Short mmCIF file of C-alpha atoms in Angstrom, two decimals:
data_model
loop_
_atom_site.label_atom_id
_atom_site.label_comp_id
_atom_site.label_asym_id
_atom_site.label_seq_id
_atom_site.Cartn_x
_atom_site.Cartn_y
_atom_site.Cartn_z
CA UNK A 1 0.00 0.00 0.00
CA UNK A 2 1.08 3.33 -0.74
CA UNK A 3 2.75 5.80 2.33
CA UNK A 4 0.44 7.91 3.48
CA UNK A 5 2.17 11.13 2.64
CA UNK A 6 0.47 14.65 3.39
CA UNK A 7 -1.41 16.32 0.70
CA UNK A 8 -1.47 19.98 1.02
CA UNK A 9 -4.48 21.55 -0.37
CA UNK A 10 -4.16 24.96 -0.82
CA UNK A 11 -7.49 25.74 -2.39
CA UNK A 12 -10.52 24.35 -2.34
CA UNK A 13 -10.67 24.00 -6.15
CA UNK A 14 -7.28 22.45 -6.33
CA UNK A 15 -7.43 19.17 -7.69
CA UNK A 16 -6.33 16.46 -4.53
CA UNK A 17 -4.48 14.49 -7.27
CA UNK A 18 -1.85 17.50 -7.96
CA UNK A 19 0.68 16.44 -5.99
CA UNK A 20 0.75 13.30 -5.87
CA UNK A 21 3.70 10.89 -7.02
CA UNK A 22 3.29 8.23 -10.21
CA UNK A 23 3.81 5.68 -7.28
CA UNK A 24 0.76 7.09 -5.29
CA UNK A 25 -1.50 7.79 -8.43
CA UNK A 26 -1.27 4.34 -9.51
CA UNK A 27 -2.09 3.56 -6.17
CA UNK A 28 -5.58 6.11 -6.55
CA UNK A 29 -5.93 4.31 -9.95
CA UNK A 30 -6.23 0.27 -8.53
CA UNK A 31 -7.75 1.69 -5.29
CA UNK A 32 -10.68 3.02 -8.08
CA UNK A 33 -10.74 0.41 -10.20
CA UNK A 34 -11.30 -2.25 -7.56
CA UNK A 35 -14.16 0.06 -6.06
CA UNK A 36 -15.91 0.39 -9.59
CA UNK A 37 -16.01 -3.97 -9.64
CA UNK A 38 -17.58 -3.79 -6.52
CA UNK A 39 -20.78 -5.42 -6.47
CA UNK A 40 -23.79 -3.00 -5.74
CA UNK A 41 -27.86 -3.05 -4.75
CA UNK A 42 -30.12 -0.32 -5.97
CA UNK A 43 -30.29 2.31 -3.53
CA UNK A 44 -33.65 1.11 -2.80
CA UNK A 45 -32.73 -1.88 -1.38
CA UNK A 46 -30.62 -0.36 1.01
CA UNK A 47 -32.86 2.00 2.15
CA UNK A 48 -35.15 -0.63 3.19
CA UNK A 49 -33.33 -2.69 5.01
CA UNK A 50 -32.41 0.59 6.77
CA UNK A 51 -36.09 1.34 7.46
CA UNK A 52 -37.14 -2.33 7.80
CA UNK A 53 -34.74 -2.69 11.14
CA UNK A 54 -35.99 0.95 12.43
CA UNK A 55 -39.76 -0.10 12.28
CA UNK A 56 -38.86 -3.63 13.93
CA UNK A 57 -36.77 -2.14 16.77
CA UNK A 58 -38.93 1.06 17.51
CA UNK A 59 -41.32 -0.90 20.17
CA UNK A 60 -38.35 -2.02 21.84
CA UNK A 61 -36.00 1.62 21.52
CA UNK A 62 -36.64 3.57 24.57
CA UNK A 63 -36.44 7.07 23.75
CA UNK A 64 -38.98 5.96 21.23
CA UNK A 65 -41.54 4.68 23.40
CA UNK A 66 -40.07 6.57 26.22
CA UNK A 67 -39.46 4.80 29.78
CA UNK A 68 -41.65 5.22 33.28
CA UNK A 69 -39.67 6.16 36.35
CA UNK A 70 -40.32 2.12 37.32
CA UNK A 71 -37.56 1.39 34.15
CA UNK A 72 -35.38 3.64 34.49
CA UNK A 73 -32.29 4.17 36.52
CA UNK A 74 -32.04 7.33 35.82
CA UNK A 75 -35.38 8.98 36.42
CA UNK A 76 -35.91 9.75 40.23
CA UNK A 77 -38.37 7.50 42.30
CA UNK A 78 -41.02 9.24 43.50
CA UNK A 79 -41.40 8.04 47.51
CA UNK A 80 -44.80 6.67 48.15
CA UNK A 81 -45.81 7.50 51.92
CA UNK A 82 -48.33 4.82 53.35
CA UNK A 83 -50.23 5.91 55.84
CA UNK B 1 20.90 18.15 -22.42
CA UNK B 2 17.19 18.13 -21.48
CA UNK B 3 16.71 15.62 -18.93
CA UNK B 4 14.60 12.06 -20.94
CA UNK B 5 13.50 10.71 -17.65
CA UNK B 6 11.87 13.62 -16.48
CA UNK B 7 9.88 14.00 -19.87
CA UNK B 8 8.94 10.41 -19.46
CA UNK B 9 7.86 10.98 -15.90
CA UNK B 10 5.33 13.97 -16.36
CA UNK B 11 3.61 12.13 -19.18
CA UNK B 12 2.93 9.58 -17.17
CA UNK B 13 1.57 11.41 -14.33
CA UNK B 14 -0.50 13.07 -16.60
CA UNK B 15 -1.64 9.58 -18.00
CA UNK B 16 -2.41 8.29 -14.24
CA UNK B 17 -4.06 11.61 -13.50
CA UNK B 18 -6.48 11.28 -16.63
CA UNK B 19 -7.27 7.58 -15.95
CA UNK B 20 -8.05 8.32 -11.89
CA UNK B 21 -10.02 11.29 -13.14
CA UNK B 22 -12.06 9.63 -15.40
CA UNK B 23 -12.22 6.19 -12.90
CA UNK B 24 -13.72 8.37 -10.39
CA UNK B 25 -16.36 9.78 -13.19
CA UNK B 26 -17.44 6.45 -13.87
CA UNK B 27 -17.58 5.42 -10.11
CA UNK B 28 -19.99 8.20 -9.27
CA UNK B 29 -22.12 7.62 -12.79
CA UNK B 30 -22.23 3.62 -11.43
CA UNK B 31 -23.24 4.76 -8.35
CA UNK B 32 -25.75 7.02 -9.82
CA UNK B 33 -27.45 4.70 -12.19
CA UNK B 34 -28.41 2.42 -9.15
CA UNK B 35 -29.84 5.19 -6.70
CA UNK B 36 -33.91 4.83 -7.77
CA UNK B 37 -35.06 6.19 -4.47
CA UNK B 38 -34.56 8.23 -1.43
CA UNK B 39 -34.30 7.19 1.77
CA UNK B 40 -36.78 10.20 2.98
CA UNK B 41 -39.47 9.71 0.74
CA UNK B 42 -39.70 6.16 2.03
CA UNK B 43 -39.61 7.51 5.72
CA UNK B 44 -42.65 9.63 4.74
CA UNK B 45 -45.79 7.60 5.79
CA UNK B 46 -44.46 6.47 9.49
CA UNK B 47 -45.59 8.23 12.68
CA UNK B 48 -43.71 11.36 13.82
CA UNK B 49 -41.27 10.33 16.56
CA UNK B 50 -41.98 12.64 20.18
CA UNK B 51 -39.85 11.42 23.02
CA UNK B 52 -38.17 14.33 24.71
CA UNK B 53 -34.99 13.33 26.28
CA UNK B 54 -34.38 15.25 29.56
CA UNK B 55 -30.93 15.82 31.44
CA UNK B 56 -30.55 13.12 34.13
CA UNK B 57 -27.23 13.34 35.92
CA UNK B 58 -24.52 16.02 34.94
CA UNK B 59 -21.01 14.48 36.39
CA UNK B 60 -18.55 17.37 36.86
CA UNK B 61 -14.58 16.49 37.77
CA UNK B 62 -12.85 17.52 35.03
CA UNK B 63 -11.03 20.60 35.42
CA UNK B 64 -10.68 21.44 31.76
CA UNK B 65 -12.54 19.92 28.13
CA UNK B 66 -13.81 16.77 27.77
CA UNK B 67 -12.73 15.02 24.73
CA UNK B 68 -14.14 11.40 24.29
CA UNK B 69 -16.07 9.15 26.72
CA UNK B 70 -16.93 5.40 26.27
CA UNK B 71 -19.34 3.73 28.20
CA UNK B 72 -18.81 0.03 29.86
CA UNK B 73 -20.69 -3.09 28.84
CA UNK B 74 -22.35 -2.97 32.43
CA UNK B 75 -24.08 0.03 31.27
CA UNK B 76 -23.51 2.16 34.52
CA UNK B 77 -19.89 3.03 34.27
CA UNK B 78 -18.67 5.60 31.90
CA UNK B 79 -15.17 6.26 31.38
CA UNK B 80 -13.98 9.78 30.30
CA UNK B 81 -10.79 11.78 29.43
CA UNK B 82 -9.96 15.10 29.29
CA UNK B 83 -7.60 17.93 28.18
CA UNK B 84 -6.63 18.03 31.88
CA UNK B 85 -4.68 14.78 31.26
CA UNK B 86 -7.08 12.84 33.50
CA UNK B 87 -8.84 9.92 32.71
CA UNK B 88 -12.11 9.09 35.25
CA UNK B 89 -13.94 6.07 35.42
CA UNK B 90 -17.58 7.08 36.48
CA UNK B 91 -20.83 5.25 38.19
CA UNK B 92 -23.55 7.22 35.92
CA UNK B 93 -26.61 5.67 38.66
CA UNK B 94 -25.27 7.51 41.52
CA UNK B 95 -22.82 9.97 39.79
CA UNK B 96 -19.90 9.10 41.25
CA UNK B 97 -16.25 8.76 40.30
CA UNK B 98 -14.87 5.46 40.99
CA UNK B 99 -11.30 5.82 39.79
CA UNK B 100 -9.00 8.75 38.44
CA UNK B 101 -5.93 8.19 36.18
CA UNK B 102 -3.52 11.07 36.04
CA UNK B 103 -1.65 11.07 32.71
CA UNK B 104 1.25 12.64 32.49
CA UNK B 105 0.02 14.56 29.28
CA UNK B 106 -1.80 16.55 28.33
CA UNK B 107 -5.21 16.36 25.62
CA UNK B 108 -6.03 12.97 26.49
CA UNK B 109 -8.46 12.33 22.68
CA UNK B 110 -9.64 9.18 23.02
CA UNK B 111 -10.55 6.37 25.71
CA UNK B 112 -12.25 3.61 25.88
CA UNK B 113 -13.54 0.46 27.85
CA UNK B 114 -12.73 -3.23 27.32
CA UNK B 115 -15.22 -5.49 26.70
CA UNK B 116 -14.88 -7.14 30.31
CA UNK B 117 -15.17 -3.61 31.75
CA UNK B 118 -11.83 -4.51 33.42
CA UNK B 119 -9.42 -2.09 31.52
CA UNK B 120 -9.47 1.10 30.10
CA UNK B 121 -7.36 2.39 27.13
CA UNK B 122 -6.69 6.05 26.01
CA UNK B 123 -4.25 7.71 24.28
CA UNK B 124 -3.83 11.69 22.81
CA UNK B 125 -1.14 14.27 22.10
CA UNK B 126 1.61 11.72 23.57
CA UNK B 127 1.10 9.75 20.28
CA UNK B 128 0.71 6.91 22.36
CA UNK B 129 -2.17 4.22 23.02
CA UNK B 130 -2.32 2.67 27.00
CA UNK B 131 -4.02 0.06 29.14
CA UNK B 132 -4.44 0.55 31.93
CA UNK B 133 -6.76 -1.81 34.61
CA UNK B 134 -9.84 -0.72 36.03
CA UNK B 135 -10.38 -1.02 39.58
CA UNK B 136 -13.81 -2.73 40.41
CA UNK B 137 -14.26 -4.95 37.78
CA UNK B 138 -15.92 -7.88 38.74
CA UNK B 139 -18.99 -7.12 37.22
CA UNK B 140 -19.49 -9.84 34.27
CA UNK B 141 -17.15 -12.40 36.47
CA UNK B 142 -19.01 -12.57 39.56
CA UNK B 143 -17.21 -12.68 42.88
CA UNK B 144 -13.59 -13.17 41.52
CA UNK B 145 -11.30 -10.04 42.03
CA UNK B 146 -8.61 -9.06 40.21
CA UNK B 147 -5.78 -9.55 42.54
CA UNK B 148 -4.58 -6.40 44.60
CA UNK B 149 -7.55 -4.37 43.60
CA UNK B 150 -10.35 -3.18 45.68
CA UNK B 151 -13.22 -4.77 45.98
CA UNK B 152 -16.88 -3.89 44.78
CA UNK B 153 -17.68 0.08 45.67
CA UNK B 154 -21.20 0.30 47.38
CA UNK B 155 -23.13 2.69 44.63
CA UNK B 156 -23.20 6.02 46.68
CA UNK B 157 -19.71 5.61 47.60
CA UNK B 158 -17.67 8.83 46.93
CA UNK B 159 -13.75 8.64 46.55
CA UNK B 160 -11.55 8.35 43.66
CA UNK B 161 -9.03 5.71 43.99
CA UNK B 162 -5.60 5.61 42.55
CA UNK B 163 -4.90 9.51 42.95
CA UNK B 164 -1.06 8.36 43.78
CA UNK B 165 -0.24 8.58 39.95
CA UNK B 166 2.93 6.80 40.48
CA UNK B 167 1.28 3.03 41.31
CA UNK B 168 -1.21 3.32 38.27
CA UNK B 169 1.54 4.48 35.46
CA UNK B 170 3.82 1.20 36.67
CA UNK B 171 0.37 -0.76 36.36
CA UNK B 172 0.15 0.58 32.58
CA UNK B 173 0.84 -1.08 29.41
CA UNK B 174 1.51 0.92 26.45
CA UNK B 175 -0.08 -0.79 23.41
CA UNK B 176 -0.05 1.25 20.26
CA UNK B 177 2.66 3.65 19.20
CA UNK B 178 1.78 6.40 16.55
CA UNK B 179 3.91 9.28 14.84
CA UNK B 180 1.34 11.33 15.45
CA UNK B 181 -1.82 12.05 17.81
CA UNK B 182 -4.22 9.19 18.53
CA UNK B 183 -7.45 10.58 17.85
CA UNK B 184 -10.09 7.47 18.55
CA UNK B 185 -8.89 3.74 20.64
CA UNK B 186 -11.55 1.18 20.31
CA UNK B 187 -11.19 -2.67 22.06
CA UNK B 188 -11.95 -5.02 18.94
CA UNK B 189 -14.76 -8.22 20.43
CA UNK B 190 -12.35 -9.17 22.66
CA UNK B 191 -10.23 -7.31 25.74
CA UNK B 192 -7.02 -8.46 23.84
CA UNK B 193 -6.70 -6.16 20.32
CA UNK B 194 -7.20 -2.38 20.23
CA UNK B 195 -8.29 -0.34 16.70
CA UNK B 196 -6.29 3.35 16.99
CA UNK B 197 -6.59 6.21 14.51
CA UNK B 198 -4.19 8.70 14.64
CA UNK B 199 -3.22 11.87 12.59
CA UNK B 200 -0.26 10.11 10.80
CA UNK B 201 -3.08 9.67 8.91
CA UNK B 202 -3.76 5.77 9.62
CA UNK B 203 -4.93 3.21 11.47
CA UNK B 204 -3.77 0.23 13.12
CA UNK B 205 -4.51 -2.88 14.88
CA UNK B 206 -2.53 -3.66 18.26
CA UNK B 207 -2.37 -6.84 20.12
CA UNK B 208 -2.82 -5.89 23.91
CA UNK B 209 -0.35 -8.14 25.46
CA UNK B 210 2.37 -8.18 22.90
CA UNK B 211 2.69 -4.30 21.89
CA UNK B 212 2.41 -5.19 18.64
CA UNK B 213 1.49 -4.07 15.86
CA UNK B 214 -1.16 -6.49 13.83
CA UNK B 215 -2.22 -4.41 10.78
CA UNK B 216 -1.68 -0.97 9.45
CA UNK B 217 -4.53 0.75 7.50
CA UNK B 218 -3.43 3.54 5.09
CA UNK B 219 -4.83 5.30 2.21
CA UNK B 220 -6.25 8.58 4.15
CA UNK B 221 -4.55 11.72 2.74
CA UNK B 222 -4.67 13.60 5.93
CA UNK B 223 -5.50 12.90 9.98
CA UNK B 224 -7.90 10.40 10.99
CA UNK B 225 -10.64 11.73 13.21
CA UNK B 226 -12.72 8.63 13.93
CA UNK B 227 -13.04 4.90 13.34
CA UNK B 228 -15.27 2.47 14.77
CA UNK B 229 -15.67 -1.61 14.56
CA UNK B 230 -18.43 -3.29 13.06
CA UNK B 231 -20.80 -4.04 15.60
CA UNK B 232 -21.58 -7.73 13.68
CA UNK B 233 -20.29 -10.45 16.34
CA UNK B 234 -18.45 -11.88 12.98
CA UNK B 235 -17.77 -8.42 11.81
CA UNK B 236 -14.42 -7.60 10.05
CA UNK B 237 -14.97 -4.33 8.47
CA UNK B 238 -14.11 -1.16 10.56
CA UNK B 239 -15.00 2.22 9.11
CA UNK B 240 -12.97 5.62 9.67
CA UNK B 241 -13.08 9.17 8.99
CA UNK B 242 -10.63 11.65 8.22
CA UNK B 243 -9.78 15.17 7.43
CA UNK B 244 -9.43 14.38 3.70
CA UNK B 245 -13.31 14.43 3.91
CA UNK B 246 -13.51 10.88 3.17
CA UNK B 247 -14.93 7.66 4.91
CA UNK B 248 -13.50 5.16 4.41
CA UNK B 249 -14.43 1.02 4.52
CA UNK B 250 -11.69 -1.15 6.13
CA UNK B 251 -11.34 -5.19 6.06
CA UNK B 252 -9.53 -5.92 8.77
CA UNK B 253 -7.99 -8.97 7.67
CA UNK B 254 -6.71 -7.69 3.69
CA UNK B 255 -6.21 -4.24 5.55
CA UNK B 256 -7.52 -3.53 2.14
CA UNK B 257 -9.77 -0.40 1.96
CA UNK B 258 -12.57 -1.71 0.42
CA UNK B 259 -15.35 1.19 -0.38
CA UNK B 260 -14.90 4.87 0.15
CA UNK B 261 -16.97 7.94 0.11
CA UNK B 262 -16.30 11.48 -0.40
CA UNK B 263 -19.09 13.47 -0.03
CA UNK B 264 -18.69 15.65 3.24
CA UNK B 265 -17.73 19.38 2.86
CA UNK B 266 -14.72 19.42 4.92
CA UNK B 267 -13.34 17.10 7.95
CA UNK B 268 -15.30 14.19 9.35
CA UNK B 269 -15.03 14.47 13.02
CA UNK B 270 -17.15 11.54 13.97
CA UNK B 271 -18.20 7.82 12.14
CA UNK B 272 -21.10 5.31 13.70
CA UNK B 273 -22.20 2.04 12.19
CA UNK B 274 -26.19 1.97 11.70
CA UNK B 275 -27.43 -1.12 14.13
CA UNK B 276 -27.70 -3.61 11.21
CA UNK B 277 -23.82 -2.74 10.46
CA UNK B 278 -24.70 -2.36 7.03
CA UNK B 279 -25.16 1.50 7.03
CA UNK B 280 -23.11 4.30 8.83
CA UNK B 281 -23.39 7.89 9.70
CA UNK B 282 -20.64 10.10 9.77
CA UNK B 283 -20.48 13.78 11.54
CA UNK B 284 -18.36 16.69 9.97
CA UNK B 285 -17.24 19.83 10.63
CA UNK B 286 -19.67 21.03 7.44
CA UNK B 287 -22.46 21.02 9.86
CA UNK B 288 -23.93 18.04 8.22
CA UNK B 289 -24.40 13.93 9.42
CA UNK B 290 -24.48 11.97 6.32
CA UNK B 291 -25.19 8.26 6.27
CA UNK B 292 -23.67 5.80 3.91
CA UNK B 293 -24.78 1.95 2.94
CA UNK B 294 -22.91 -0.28 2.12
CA UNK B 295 -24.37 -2.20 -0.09
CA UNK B 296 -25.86 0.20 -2.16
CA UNK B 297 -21.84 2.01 -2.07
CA UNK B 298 -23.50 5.36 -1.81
CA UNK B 299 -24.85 8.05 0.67
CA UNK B 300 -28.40 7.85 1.04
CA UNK B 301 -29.38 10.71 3.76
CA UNK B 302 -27.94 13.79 4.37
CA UNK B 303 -28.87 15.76 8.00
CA UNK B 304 -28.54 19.45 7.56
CA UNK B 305 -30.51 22.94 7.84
CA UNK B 306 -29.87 26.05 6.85
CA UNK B 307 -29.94 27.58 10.42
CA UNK B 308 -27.42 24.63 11.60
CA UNK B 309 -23.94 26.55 11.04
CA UNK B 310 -21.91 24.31 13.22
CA UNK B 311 -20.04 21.33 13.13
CA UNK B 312 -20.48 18.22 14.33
CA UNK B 313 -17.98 16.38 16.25
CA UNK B 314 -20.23 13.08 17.52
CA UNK B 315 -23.10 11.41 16.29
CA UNK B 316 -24.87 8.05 17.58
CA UNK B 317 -27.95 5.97 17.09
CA UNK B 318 -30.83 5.12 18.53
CA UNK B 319 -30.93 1.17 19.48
CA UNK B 320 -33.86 0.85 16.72
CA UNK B 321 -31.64 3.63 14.57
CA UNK B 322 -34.90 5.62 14.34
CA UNK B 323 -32.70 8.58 16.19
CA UNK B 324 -29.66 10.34 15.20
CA UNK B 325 -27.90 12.43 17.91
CA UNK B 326 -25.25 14.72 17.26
CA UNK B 327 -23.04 16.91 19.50
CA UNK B 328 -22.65 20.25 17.89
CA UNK B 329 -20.39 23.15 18.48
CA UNK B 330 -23.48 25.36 19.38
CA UNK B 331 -23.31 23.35 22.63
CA UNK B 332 -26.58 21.74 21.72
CA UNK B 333 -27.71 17.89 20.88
CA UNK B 334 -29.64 18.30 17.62
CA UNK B 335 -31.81 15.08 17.54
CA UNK B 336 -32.60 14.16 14.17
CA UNK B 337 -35.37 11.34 12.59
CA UNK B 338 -33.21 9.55 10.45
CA UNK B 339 -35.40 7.96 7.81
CA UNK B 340 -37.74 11.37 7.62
CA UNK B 341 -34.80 13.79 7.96
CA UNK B 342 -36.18 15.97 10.13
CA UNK B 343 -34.85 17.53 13.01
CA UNK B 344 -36.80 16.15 16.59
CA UNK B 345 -35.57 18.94 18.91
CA UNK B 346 -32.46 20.32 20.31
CA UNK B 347 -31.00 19.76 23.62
CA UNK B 348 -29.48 22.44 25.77
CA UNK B 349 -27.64 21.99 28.60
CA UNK B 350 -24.09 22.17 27.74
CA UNK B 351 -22.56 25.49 28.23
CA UNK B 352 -19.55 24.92 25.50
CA UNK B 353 -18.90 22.96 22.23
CA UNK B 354 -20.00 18.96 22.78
CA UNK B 355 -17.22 17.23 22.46
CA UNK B 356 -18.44 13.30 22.37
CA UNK B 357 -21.89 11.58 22.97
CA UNK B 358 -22.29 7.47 23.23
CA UNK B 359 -25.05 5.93 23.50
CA UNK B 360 -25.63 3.35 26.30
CA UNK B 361 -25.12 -0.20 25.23
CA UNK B 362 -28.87 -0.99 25.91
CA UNK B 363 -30.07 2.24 24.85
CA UNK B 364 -31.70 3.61 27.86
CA UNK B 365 -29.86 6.83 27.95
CA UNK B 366 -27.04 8.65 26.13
CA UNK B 367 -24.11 10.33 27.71
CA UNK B 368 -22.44 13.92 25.99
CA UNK B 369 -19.35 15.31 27.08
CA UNK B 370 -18.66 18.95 26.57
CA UNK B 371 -15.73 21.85 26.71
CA UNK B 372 -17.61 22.96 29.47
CA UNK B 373 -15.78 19.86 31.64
CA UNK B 374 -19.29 17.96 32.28
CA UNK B 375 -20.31 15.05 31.13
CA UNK B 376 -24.56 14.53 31.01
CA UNK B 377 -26.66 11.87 31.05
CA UNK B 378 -30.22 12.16 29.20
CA UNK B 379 -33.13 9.76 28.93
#
């Protein structure tokens, strides 16, 4: 793998690949063509197995469903007096 | 004589530069053709999300910024470390500190807890990654004590131990070794390997009782801010975030980088996995969380609004992922609905920038630590 020397960016608009060395370039060059093979879903897909686990878990997420003072460590017991 | 090599040279750094150029054009048009939906639309029809999360327990020690806190399996201890050079160990139930390690630097970035709750790691400006062992641990081994420590603190019970920094540095181990600052430490599934990021620019894998160095990850172009471990049991991907603006996708056993994105404005301070570890959110100083997938190799949400001008320096989920919180540097918690989009509300409470927030391993609260040396606790 390539050394992971310091690219200065002095604009914005500068192009990151500038100053880079032939070494390093060919480097960006495989590191980009091995991404492109990379085997991809529709965006679709992944958006609903992103939505399909937040629906399943919400009954069970507590700051959905929000937690009594009985629950939760946190929240202060109110003292019951008997009388 | 004009110098052939040189000529030869330049050409083909031209070449390279035209080929990476037009690699990367194709990379986003791939990506492009495949995104036939948006993760908000979706998110439309389900119920508006109301929970307000209220300030529980503010623990104040730290004479100067917090910079990262990590909480412990148990759920109830938090450990925390600060630019003061400490490093506390607290009981979040009864707010109490249970054990204070005095560093002998400065900016201490990044701590963490082992998986047993029986060590602590942290590391900063010393460029240097320890262990050291955590006093009451006999929480997930009951009734065996690590030998020469104390035994089980009553909750309630006030008193930092260890304040004699001389016994605690001989009882440290110094793991991971950097050129640079160690920005995030992270125990792997087990007490025995540690993940670092530094701002050499790379990360690395550490064996705990050896010193040594497993696997070095490079390919960022500037510091790393952030990295975290795939929460999957069988899990070997790591993901990290750097001031290059990218995030990048790690297999821990190729120490191949094996997807990156590069869609953030400036640095990413902060990178979560989604619950499913197929998704991640990252948090950037461009005032924006964006989350990635995986699978689909391209961001799918991005958190922003006009009136949030401020960075972001941690984000975490909800257990069911339906939340996103992120510490800002307007000293607020913005709490965002991650598959509408929308903002929830905005916690205040913090009176400086928020430095780190973690949610609790079972999700019953979340703790933030801020410049203003507190740590809270809100559920």
């Amino acid at each position: 793998m390539m050394a992971p020397e310091e690219v200065e960016e002095v604009e914005e608009e500068e192009d990151p690949l500038s100053f880079l060395t032939p070494e390093q370039l060919q480097a960006y060059v495989d590191q980009y063509k091995k991404e492109l093979a990379l085997d991809r879903t529709k965006t679709s897909e992944g958006c609903k197995v992103v939505m399909e686990y937040i629906l399943e878990n919400m009954p069970i997420d507590p700051f959905i469903i929000g937690i009594n003072s009985k629950n939760n460590p946190y929240i202060e017991k109110k003292d019951c007096a008997l009388l | 004589m004009a110098n052939p090599k040189a000529g030869s040279q330049s050409t083909s750094i031209a070449e390279l530069r035209k080929e990476a150029d037009q690699l990367r054009i194709k990379l986003n048009e791939d990506r492009k053709n495949l995104d036939d939906a948006k993760l908000f639309e979706m998110g439309a029809k389900p119920d508006i999300v109301n929970y307000q999360a209220r300030c529980r327990r503010i623990l104040k020690g730290h004479s100067s910024k917090v910079l990262d806190l990590d909480w412990s399996l148990d759920k109830r201890r938090i450990v925390s470390s600060s630019q003061d050079g400490k490093v506390l160990v607290w009981d979040c139930f009864a707010a109490s500190k249970e054990q204070l390690i005095s560093l002998p630097t400065t900016w201490v970035n990044a701590c963490a807890f082992a998986p047993s709750g029986c060590s602590i790691a942290c590391g900063g400006l010393d460029n240097k990654c320890c262990v050291f062992p955590v006093n009451a641990c006999s929480y997930s081994n009951s009734g065996s004590n690590v030998a020469g420590s104390a035994t089980i603190r009553p909750s309630g019970a006030v008193g930092p131990s260890d304040v004699c920094s001389g016994s605690i540095m001989q009882q440290r181990k110094v793991v991971a070794m950097h050129t640079s600052y160690i920005s995030a430490c992270s125990f792997t599934h087990s007490d025995y390997q540690i993940l670092t990021a530094s701002g050499d620019g790379s990360c690395a894998l550490w064996d705990v009782e050896s010193s040594q160095l497993l696997q070095s990850f490079h390919g960022h172009q500037s510091d790393v801010m952030d990295a975290a471990l795939n929460p999957m049991e069988t899990g070997n991907l790591f993901i990290s975030g750097g001031c290059d603006k990218r995030a990048c996708v790690w297999d821990m056993r190729t120490a191949k980088c094996v997807q990156s994105f590069q869609t953030h404005k400036s640095d990413i301070n902060s990178v979560r996995w989604f619950p499913t570890g197929e998704a991640f959110a990252t948090g950037s100083d461009d005032a924006t969380i964006r989350m990635y997938d995986l699978r689909a190799d391209r961001e799918i949400a991005c958190y922003e609004k006009k009136s949030i001008l401020f960075g972001i320096n941690s984000v975490d989920f909800s257990v069911s992922g339906r939340i996103i919180f992120g510490a800002y540097n307007d000293y607020l918690v913005h709490v965002w609905d991650t598959i509408k989009g929308t903002k929830i509300n905005s916690l205040l409470g913090h009176e400086n920038r928020v430095s780190c927030l973690k949610m609790s391993p079972d999700g019953t609260a979340f703790c933030s630590g801020s410049w203003d040396t507190t740590l809270r606790v809100w559920a």
